[in-house]
Amino acid sequence: MHREEQRESVLDPRFPRQTLVSILVFAVVWEVMSHLAPSLGIPAFAIPSFVRIGQSLLTITPIDVAVTLARVIGALAVSFVLGLVLAMAMYRSQSLENYLHPLIRILMAVPVVSWILFAVLWFRGVEFRIGFVLVAVCGPVFLIDSLDAMRGVPRELRGMMRSFRPTTLQYFVKLMLPAIVPNIITSWKINLSLAIRVVTIAELVGAVTGIGHQLAVAQELFSVADVFAWTLVLVALLFLLEAMVIHIENRLLRWRA
Amino acid sequence: MSGPPPIEVRDLRKVFRQTTTGQSVVAIERLDLNIAPREVVAIVGQTGCGKSTFFDLMIGLEQPSGGSIRIGDKSPYSDFDYFRGRMATVFQQDRLLPWRSAIDNVRLPLELIGLPDEVQHERSLSWLKRLGLEKFTNAYPHELSGGMRQRVAIARAFVVQPDILLADEAFGHLDEVTAAELRETFLALAREFGSTAILITHQLEEAIGVGDRIIVFGKSAALLADVRVAAWPKSEYLLLREAIQATLQSNRPDPRLAR
Ligand SMILES: Nc1ncnc2c1ncn2[C@@H]1O[C@H](COP(=O)(O)OP(=O)(O)O)[C@@H](O)[C@H]1O
Ligand SMILES: [Mg+2]
């Protein structure tokens, strides 16, 4: 939660002074180190100057950024729909929940690396592998969060709604879904940062496009400047996506005090 | 207009089994009751005597453990969908959907029936106007006072023009002046539209003031008294009040109520 708040504060239009100061101090120390590196016996490529990083930034290929972005958004959309539909089914059926809940808890404990290895061993298609890993990691988060949120909808509101005799579909569309929008948005924030970090690892295995692939290339070339540049792009991408979610959140949750 | 159907409660019983302790609570022991079309009935009884449970059974949210409720020739539980738009409840606390504006809250039951959009809008708007909320149609619940929110809840109940109206301590949480005003509004509307109305209340003044009939529940919804208010001249309301009070306190019918 704390990390979440900090990350949001970076996006704050008021841009707190402390943030600016810490970034500046880091940049200055880095730049000084890059110039001192040779005299300290550190190879020059290890701490590239900002001019060098700037050059790398110019070589960023938008297509790789777009591909990674598309993979993240696509996989999150699939995870969201799957998670929500399963959550609704589990909300409706206690026995389904009794069977599935432990299984999902186990799935959530599986390390990302294991998912990647399974994906490589089980599937051939690169896109499918990446999608599988992302959905396996993010789907359960959507599922568990929405199920808990549905259970948390006040008894009074559920009774009121049922007293007007909705169909099952109406019950979910007019009560449950709007009631859990705040929780859904929180899940999106969590899953976006999760997916952005996981997608790059997944892309290391077999992908010939995407930011993860470019990071692997940079590593083969021993180019710290390229790694730095791609990482910057990745972080910027995450901030941008989070800003979009916050924008949507403010629009959807206008009804709140 | 054929008017609302009669309500017939026979040997009604409801037992709750606590899942945690395994103990069972007899909320309604055995209730027999007839309510005629267009009657306005007040139900009084101490907290925990089964009033809300009776409403849950009336609405069809719960299945009776024994006996039956017939409304006309239908059961509110087995013929749940039949009563869509024919029955409406005003709850204790307004129970508005916080993410919907006043008008969208009123329109909820109309959406469930599936009326055309313009009809939904016109009807909701005219009901908000009737309840003096024309300036607040787009306000969210948190922007309204408790009394205004309960007005929205009343509009939401009346908008479907139901045969049967239920109010479960709907005005108890408001200040006296507001409560009295809303109660008047509620009853006037119920009479105007010829609905059967059943109000749960724990205030005797309210019960005596509103009902054609006062039904006094004892423990486990035992029927302690069934008072026809018309049989009592206004000058004896104080006596009536005392007799009901005594009935509630002793959990036994007070002899003065027999007339
Ligand atoms: N869902 C439930 N599960 C278990 N016990 C319940 C449930 N609903 C009501 N009860 C019990 O039934 C009794 C009657 O409750 P209720 O009908 O709410 O009373 P009232 O509305 O008259 O205050 C109480 O003892 C209450 O604890
Ligand atoms: Mg109650």
PDB file of C-alpha atoms in Angstrom, chain A residues 41-251:
ATOM      1  CA  GLY A  41      39.244   1.230 -12.445  1.00  0.00           C
ATOM      2  CA  ILE A  42      35.590   0.710 -13.390  1.00  0.00           C
ATOM      3  CA  PRO A  43      35.058   0.043 -17.106  1.00  0.00           C
ATOM      4  CA  ALA A  44      33.515   3.083 -18.871  1.00  0.00           C
ATOM      5  CA  PHE A  45      30.523   1.171 -20.255  1.00  0.00           C
ATOM      6  CA  ALA A  46      29.348   0.224 -16.716  1.00  0.00           C
ATOM      7  CA  ILE A  47      28.232   3.726 -15.785  1.00  0.00           C
ATOM      8  CA  PRO A  48      27.372   5.514 -19.021  1.00  0.00           C
ATOM      9  CA  SER A  49      26.951   9.287 -18.946  1.00  0.00           C
ATOM     10  CA  PHE A  50      23.565  10.843 -19.594  1.00  0.00           C
ATOM     11  CA  VAL A  51      24.722  11.873 -23.051  1.00  0.00           C
ATOM     12  CA  ARG A  52      25.353   8.217 -23.824  1.00  0.00           C
ATOM     13  CA  ILE A  53      21.977   7.213 -22.289  1.00  0.00           C
ATOM     14  CA  GLY A  54      20.342   9.980 -24.312  1.00  0.00           C
ATOM     15  CA  GLN A  55      21.799   8.451 -27.468  1.00  0.00           C
ATOM     16  CA  SER A  56      20.374   5.100 -26.469  1.00  0.00           C
ATOM     17  CA  LEU A  57      16.977   6.658 -25.856  1.00  0.00           C
ATOM     18  CA  LEU A  58      17.030   7.911 -29.443  1.00  0.00           C
ATOM     19  CA  THR A  59      17.439   4.346 -30.660  1.00  0.00           C
ATOM     20  CA  ILE A  60      14.326   3.129 -28.775  1.00  0.00           C
ATOM     21  CA  THR A  61      12.118   1.380 -31.312  1.00  0.00           C
ATOM     22  CA  PRO A  62       8.467   2.322 -30.791  1.00  0.00           C
ATOM     23  CA  ILE A  63       7.334  -0.973 -32.298  1.00  0.00           C
ATOM     24  CA  ASP A  64       8.865  -2.908 -29.380  1.00  0.00           C
ATOM     25  CA  VAL A  65       7.171  -0.611 -26.889  1.00  0.00           C
ATOM     26  CA  ALA A  66       3.869  -1.036 -28.713  1.00  0.00           C
ATOM     27  CA  VAL A  67       4.220  -4.826 -28.828  1.00  0.00           C
ATOM     28  CA  THR A  68       4.922  -5.068 -25.102  1.00  0.00           C
ATOM     29  CA  LEU A  69       2.082  -2.677 -24.342  1.00  0.00           C
ATOM     30  CA  ALA A  70      -0.304  -4.693 -26.508  1.00  0.00           C
ATOM     31  CA  ARG A  71       0.717  -7.920 -24.741  1.00  0.00           C
ATOM     32  CA  VAL A  72       0.143  -6.367 -21.318  1.00  0.00           C
ATOM     33  CA  ILE A  73      -3.226  -4.818 -22.183  1.00  0.00           C
ATOM     34  CA  GLY A  74      -4.426  -7.899 -24.047  1.00  0.00           C
ATOM     35  CA  ALA A  75      -3.434 -10.307 -21.277  1.00  0.00           C
ATOM     36  CA  LEU A  76      -4.912  -8.050 -18.591  1.00  0.00           C
ATOM     37  CA  ALA A  77      -8.191  -7.784 -20.486  1.00  0.00           C
ATOM     38  CA  VAL A  78      -8.389 -11.588 -20.752  1.00  0.00           C
ATOM     39  CA  SER A  79      -7.425 -11.993 -17.076  1.00  0.00           C
ATOM     40  CA  PHE A  80     -10.040  -9.444 -16.058  1.00  0.00           C
ATOM     41  CA  VAL A  81     -12.897 -11.061 -17.952  1.00  0.00           C
ATOM     42  CA  LEU A  82     -11.919 -14.580 -16.847  1.00  0.00           C
ATOM     43  CA  GLY A  83     -11.417 -13.490 -13.240  1.00  0.00           C
ATOM     44  CA  LEU A  84     -14.695 -11.606 -13.066  1.00  0.00           C
ATOM     45  CA  VAL A  85     -16.779 -14.346 -14.713  1.00  0.00           C
ATOM     46  CA  LEU A  86     -15.300 -17.018 -12.443  1.00  0.00           C
ATOM     47  CA  ALA A  87     -15.786 -14.769  -9.414  1.00  0.00           C
ATOM     48  CA  MET A  88     -19.466 -14.334 -10.298  1.00  0.00           C
ATOM     49  CA  ALA A  89     -19.873 -18.094 -10.745  1.00  0.00           C
ATOM     50  CA  MET A  90     -18.168 -18.713  -7.400  1.00  0.00           C
ATOM     51  CA  TYR A  91     -20.330 -16.066  -5.754  1.00  0.00           C
ATOM     52  CA  ARG A  92     -23.416 -17.836  -7.037  1.00  0.00           C
ATOM     53  CA  SER A  93     -22.314 -21.352  -6.140  1.00  0.00           C
ATOM     54  CA  GLN A  94     -20.916 -22.092  -2.720  1.00  0.00           C
ATOM     55  CA  SER A  95     -19.786 -25.583  -3.756  1.00  0.00           C
ATOM     56  CA  LEU A  96     -17.918 -24.225  -6.779  1.00  0.00           C
ATOM     57  CA  GLU A  97     -16.138 -21.854  -4.426  1.00  0.00           C
ATOM     58  CA  ASN A  98     -15.340 -24.634  -1.972  1.00  0.00           C
ATOM     59  CA  TYR A  99     -13.656 -26.592  -4.776  1.00  0.00           C
ATOM     60  CA  LEU A 100     -11.881 -23.734  -6.525  1.00  0.00           C
ATOM     61  CA  HIS A 101     -10.751 -21.511  -3.678  1.00  0.00           C
ATOM     62  CA  PRO A 102      -7.903 -23.708  -2.395  1.00  0.00           C
ATOM     63  CA  LEU A 103      -6.747 -24.338  -5.954  1.00  0.00           C
ATOM     64  CA  ILE A 104      -6.534 -20.627  -6.672  1.00  0.00           C
ATOM     65  CA  ARG A 105      -4.626 -19.976  -3.473  1.00  0.00           C
ATOM     66  CA  ILE A 106      -2.102 -22.581  -4.616  1.00  0.00           C
ATOM     67  CA  LEU A 107      -1.878 -21.029  -8.087  1.00  0.00           C
ATOM     68  CA  MET A 108      -1.154 -17.662  -6.499  1.00  0.00           C
ATOM     69  CA  ALA A 109       1.790 -19.127  -4.595  1.00  0.00           C
ATOM     70  CA  VAL A 110       3.488 -20.443  -7.779  1.00  0.00           C
ATOM     71  CA  PRO A 111       6.591 -18.358  -8.617  1.00  0.00           C
ATOM     72  CA  VAL A 112       6.650 -16.471 -11.909  1.00  0.00           C
ATOM     73  CA  VAL A 113       9.725 -18.403 -13.019  1.00  0.00           C
ATOM     74  CA  SER A 114       7.805 -21.690 -12.698  1.00  0.00           C
ATOM     75  CA  TRP A 115       5.014 -20.321 -14.880  1.00  0.00           C
ATOM     76  CA  ILE A 116       7.568 -19.313 -17.489  1.00  0.00           C
ATOM     77  CA  LEU A 117       9.158 -22.762 -17.447  1.00  0.00           C
ATOM     78  CA  PHE A 118       5.759 -24.462 -17.709  1.00  0.00           C
ATOM     79  CA  ALA A 119       4.863 -22.160 -20.590  1.00  0.00           C
ATOM     80  CA  VAL A 120       8.060 -23.029 -22.436  1.00  0.00           C
ATOM     81  CA  LEU A 121       7.651 -26.750 -21.842  1.00  0.00           C
ATOM     82  CA  TRP A 122       3.946 -26.892 -22.673  1.00  0.00           C
ATOM     83  CA  PHE A 123       3.392 -24.440 -25.506  1.00  0.00           C
ATOM     84  CA  ARG A 124       5.119 -23.604 -28.773  1.00  0.00           C
ATOM     85  CA  GLY A 125       3.676 -20.232 -29.763  1.00  0.00           C
ATOM     86  CA  VAL A 126       5.606 -17.330 -28.290  1.00  0.00           C
ATOM     87  CA  GLU A 127       2.567 -15.057 -27.925  1.00  0.00           C
ATOM     88  CA  PHE A 128       0.623 -17.845 -26.274  1.00  0.00           C
ATOM     89  CA  ARG A 129       3.460 -18.487 -23.834  1.00  0.00           C
ATOM     90  CA  ILE A 130       3.633 -14.834 -22.821  1.00  0.00           C
ATOM     91  CA  GLY A 131      -0.141 -14.567 -22.568  1.00  0.00           C
ATOM     92  CA  PHE A 132      -0.311 -17.736 -20.504  1.00  0.00           C
ATOM     93  CA  VAL A 133       2.241 -16.473 -17.999  1.00  0.00           C
ATOM     94  CA  LEU A 134       0.529 -13.087 -17.648  1.00  0.00           C
ATOM     95  CA  VAL A 135      -2.951 -14.547 -17.265  1.00  0.00           C
ATOM     96  CA  ALA A 136      -1.700 -17.144 -14.771  1.00  0.00           C
ATOM     97  CA  VAL A 137      -0.166 -14.385 -12.668  1.00  0.00           C
ATOM     98  CA  CYS A 138      -2.824 -11.653 -13.008  1.00  0.00           C
ATOM     99  CA  GLY A 139      -6.059 -13.641 -13.418  1.00  0.00           C
ATOM    100  CA  PRO A 140      -6.197 -14.949  -9.839  1.00  0.00           C
ATOM    101  CA  VAL A 141      -5.656 -11.423  -8.484  1.00  0.00           C
ATOM    102  CA  PHE A 142      -8.720 -10.176 -10.371  1.00  0.00           C
ATOM    103  CA  LEU A 143     -10.691 -13.250  -9.310  1.00  0.00           C
ATOM    104  CA  ILE A 144      -9.938 -13.167  -5.595  1.00  0.00           C
ATOM    105  CA  ASP A 145     -10.273  -9.392  -5.319  1.00  0.00           C
ATOM    106  CA  SER A 146     -13.663  -9.267  -7.059  1.00  0.00           C
ATOM    107  CA  LEU A 147     -14.978 -12.259  -5.138  1.00  0.00           C
ATOM    108  CA  ASP A 148     -13.997 -10.714  -1.803  1.00  0.00           C
ATOM    109  CA  ALA A 149     -15.478  -7.397  -2.894  1.00  0.00           C
ATOM    110  CA  MET A 150     -18.789  -9.032  -3.886  1.00  0.00           C
ATOM    111  CA  ARG A 151     -18.971 -10.747  -0.517  1.00  0.00           C
ATOM    112  CA  GLY A 152     -18.389  -7.351   1.060  1.00  0.00           C
ATOM    113  CA  VAL A 153     -21.397  -5.704  -0.589  1.00  0.00           C
ATOM    114  CA  PRO A 154     -23.630  -4.708   2.348  1.00  0.00           C
ATOM    115  CA  ARG A 155     -26.389  -7.173   3.256  1.00  0.00           C
ATOM    116  CA  GLU A 156     -28.856  -4.273   3.364  1.00  0.00           C
ATOM    117  CA  LEU A 157     -28.229  -3.340  -0.258  1.00  0.00           C
ATOM    118  CA  ARG A 158     -28.469  -6.951  -1.381  1.00  0.00           C
ATOM    119  CA  GLY A 159     -31.797  -7.353   0.420  1.00  0.00           C
ATOM    120  CA  MET A 160     -33.093  -4.103  -1.061  1.00  0.00           C
ATOM    121  CA  MET A 161     -32.067  -5.161  -4.547  1.00  0.00           C
ATOM    122  CA  ARG A 162     -33.614  -8.616  -4.233  1.00  0.00           C
ATOM    123  CA  SER A 163     -36.856  -7.111  -2.901  1.00  0.00           C
ATOM    124  CA  PHE A 164     -37.294  -5.549  -6.347  1.00  0.00           C
ATOM    125  CA  ARG A 165     -36.878  -8.982  -7.904  1.00  0.00           C
ATOM    126  CA  PRO A 166     -34.067  -8.618 -10.433  1.00  0.00           C
ATOM    127  CA  THR A 167     -33.015 -11.402 -12.787  1.00  0.00           C
ATOM    128  CA  THR A 168     -29.590 -12.877 -12.014  1.00  0.00           C
ATOM    129  CA  LEU A 169     -28.086 -10.779 -14.784  1.00  0.00           C
ATOM    130  CA  GLN A 170     -29.730  -7.586 -13.510  1.00  0.00           C
ATOM    131  CA  TYR A 171     -28.558  -8.388  -9.988  1.00  0.00           C
ATOM    132  CA  PHE A 172     -24.937  -8.439 -11.122  1.00  0.00           C
ATOM    133  CA  VAL A 173     -25.116  -5.611 -13.626  1.00  0.00           C
ATOM    134  CA  LYS A 174     -27.086  -3.184 -11.472  1.00  0.00           C
ATOM    135  CA  LEU A 175     -25.818  -4.020  -8.005  1.00  0.00           C
ATOM    136  CA  MET A 176     -22.718  -6.185  -7.790  1.00  0.00           C
ATOM    137  CA  LEU A 177     -20.565  -4.731 -10.547  1.00  0.00           C
ATOM    138  CA  PRO A 178     -21.094  -1.042  -9.738  1.00  0.00           C
ATOM    139  CA  ALA A 179     -20.611  -1.826  -6.047  1.00  0.00           C
ATOM    140  CA  ILE A 180     -17.182  -3.369  -6.625  1.00  0.00           C
ATOM    141  CA  VAL A 181     -15.844  -0.793  -9.103  1.00  0.00           C
ATOM    142  CA  PRO A 182     -13.492   0.716  -6.475  1.00  0.00           C
ATOM    143  CA  ASN A 183     -12.005  -2.734  -5.805  1.00  0.00           C
ATOM    144  CA  ILE A 184     -11.748  -3.507  -9.514  1.00  0.00           C
ATOM    145  CA  ILE A 185      -9.771  -0.323 -10.051  1.00  0.00           C
ATOM    146  CA  THR A 186      -7.408  -1.214  -7.221  1.00  0.00           C
ATOM    147  CA  SER A 187      -6.887  -4.648  -8.799  1.00  0.00           C
ATOM    148  CA  TRP A 188      -6.090  -2.979 -12.123  1.00  0.00           C
ATOM    149  CA  LYS A 189      -3.438  -0.824 -10.468  1.00  0.00           C
ATOM    150  CA  ILE A 190      -1.853  -3.815  -8.766  1.00  0.00           C
ATOM    151  CA  ASN A 191      -2.004  -5.946 -11.893  1.00  0.00           C
ATOM    152  CA  LEU A 192      -0.628  -3.261 -14.201  1.00  0.00           C
ATOM    153  CA  SER A 193       2.596  -2.957 -12.239  1.00  0.00           C
ATOM    154  CA  LEU A 194       2.711  -6.731 -11.862  1.00  0.00           C
ATOM    155  CA  ALA A 195       2.164  -7.324 -15.581  1.00  0.00           C
ATOM    156  CA  ILE A 196       4.697  -4.718 -16.700  1.00  0.00           C
ATOM    157  CA  ARG A 197       7.362  -6.416 -14.614  1.00  0.00           C
ATOM    158  CA  VAL A 198       6.375  -9.966 -15.503  1.00  0.00           C
ATOM    159  CA  VAL A 199       5.998  -9.366 -19.249  1.00  0.00           C
ATOM    160  CA  THR A 200       9.654  -8.429 -19.658  1.00  0.00           C
ATOM    161  CA  ILE A 201      10.789 -11.644 -17.997  1.00  0.00           C
ATOM    162  CA  ALA A 202       8.368 -13.641 -20.114  1.00  0.00           C
ATOM    163  CA  GLU A 203       9.650 -11.887 -23.236  1.00  0.00           C
ATOM    164  CA  LEU A 204      13.191 -12.995 -22.428  1.00  0.00           C
ATOM    165  CA  VAL A 205      12.123 -16.503 -23.400  1.00  0.00           C
ATOM    166  CA  GLY A 206      11.784 -16.838 -27.133  1.00  0.00           C
ATOM    167  CA  ALA A 207      10.301 -13.479 -28.047  1.00  0.00           C
ATOM    168  CA  VAL A 208      11.939 -11.615 -30.937  1.00  0.00           C
ATOM    169  CA  THR A 209      10.090  -8.379 -30.235  1.00  0.00           C
ATOM    170  CA  GLY A 210       9.161  -6.357 -27.185  1.00  0.00           C
ATOM    171  CA  ILE A 211      10.979  -4.524 -24.449  1.00  0.00           C
ATOM    172  CA  GLY A 212      12.073  -7.761 -22.749  1.00  0.00           C
ATOM    173  CA  HIS A 213      13.686  -8.946 -25.963  1.00  0.00           C
ATOM    174  CA  GLN A 214      15.453  -5.588 -26.400  1.00  0.00           C
ATOM    175  CA  LEU A 215      16.725  -5.821 -22.820  1.00  0.00           C
ATOM    176  CA  ALA A 216      18.175  -9.242 -23.631  1.00  0.00           C
ATOM    177  CA  VAL A 217      19.859  -7.800 -26.735  1.00  0.00           C
ATOM    178  CA  ALA A 218      21.294  -4.934 -24.677  1.00  0.00           C
ATOM    179  CA  GLN A 219      22.688  -7.439 -22.204  1.00  0.00           C
ATOM    180  CA  GLU A 220      24.414  -9.393 -24.989  1.00  0.00           C
ATOM    181  CA  LEU A 221      25.984  -6.131 -26.212  1.00  0.00           C
ATOM    182  CA  PHE A 222      27.130  -5.237 -22.691  1.00  0.00           C
ATOM    183  CA  SER A 223      25.294  -1.924 -23.145  1.00  0.00           C
ATOM    184  CA  VAL A 224      24.350  -0.550 -19.753  1.00  0.00           C
ATOM    185  CA  ALA A 225      23.171   2.615 -21.509  1.00  0.00           C
ATOM    186  CA  ASP A 226      20.634   0.616 -23.554  1.00  0.00           C
ATOM    187  CA  VAL A 227      19.428  -1.281 -20.484  1.00  0.00           C
ATOM    188  CA  PHE A 228      19.045   2.010 -18.674  1.00  0.00           C
ATOM    189  CA  ALA A 229      17.138   3.561 -21.586  1.00  0.00           C
ATOM    190  CA  TRP A 230      14.730   0.620 -21.996  1.00  0.00           C
ATOM    191  CA  THR A 231      14.171   0.512 -18.251  1.00  0.00           C
ATOM    192  CA  LEU A 232      13.325   4.202 -18.266  1.00  0.00           C
ATOM    193  CA  VAL A 233      10.798   3.587 -21.020  1.00  0.00           C
ATOM    194  CA  LEU A 234       9.284   0.720 -19.054  1.00  0.00           C
ATOM    195  CA  VAL A 235       8.918   2.791 -15.893  1.00  0.00           C
ATOM    196  CA  ALA A 236       7.471   5.700 -17.873  1.00  0.00           C
ATOM    197  CA  LEU A 237       5.009   3.301 -19.504  1.00  0.00           C
ATOM    198  CA  LEU A 238       3.861   2.053 -16.111  1.00  0.00           C
ATOM    199  CA  PHE A 239       3.376   5.588 -14.803  1.00  0.00           C
ATOM    200  CA  LEU A 240       1.424   6.500 -17.900  1.00  0.00           C
ATOM    201  CA  LEU A 241      -0.870   3.491 -17.572  1.00  0.00           C
ATOM    202  CA  GLU A 242      -1.404   4.197 -13.888  1.00  0.00           C
ATOM    203  CA  ALA A 243      -2.219   7.801 -14.650  1.00  0.00           C
ATOM    204  CA  MET A 244      -4.838   6.556 -17.107  1.00  0.00           C
ATOM    205  CA  VAL A 245      -6.355   4.255 -14.491  1.00  0.00           C
ATOM    206  CA  ILE A 246      -6.452   7.101 -11.958  1.00  0.00           C
ATOM    207  CA  HIS A 247      -8.136   9.302 -14.535  1.00  0.00           C
ATOM    208  CA  ILE A 248     -10.766   6.631 -15.166  1.00  0.00           C
ATOM    209  CA  GLU A 249     -11.126   6.135 -11.409  1.00  0.00           C
ATOM    210  CA  ASN A 250     -11.841   9.817 -10.846  1.00  0.00           C
ATOM    211  CA  ARG A 251     -14.479   9.754 -13.545  1.00  0.00           C
TER     212      ARG A 251
END
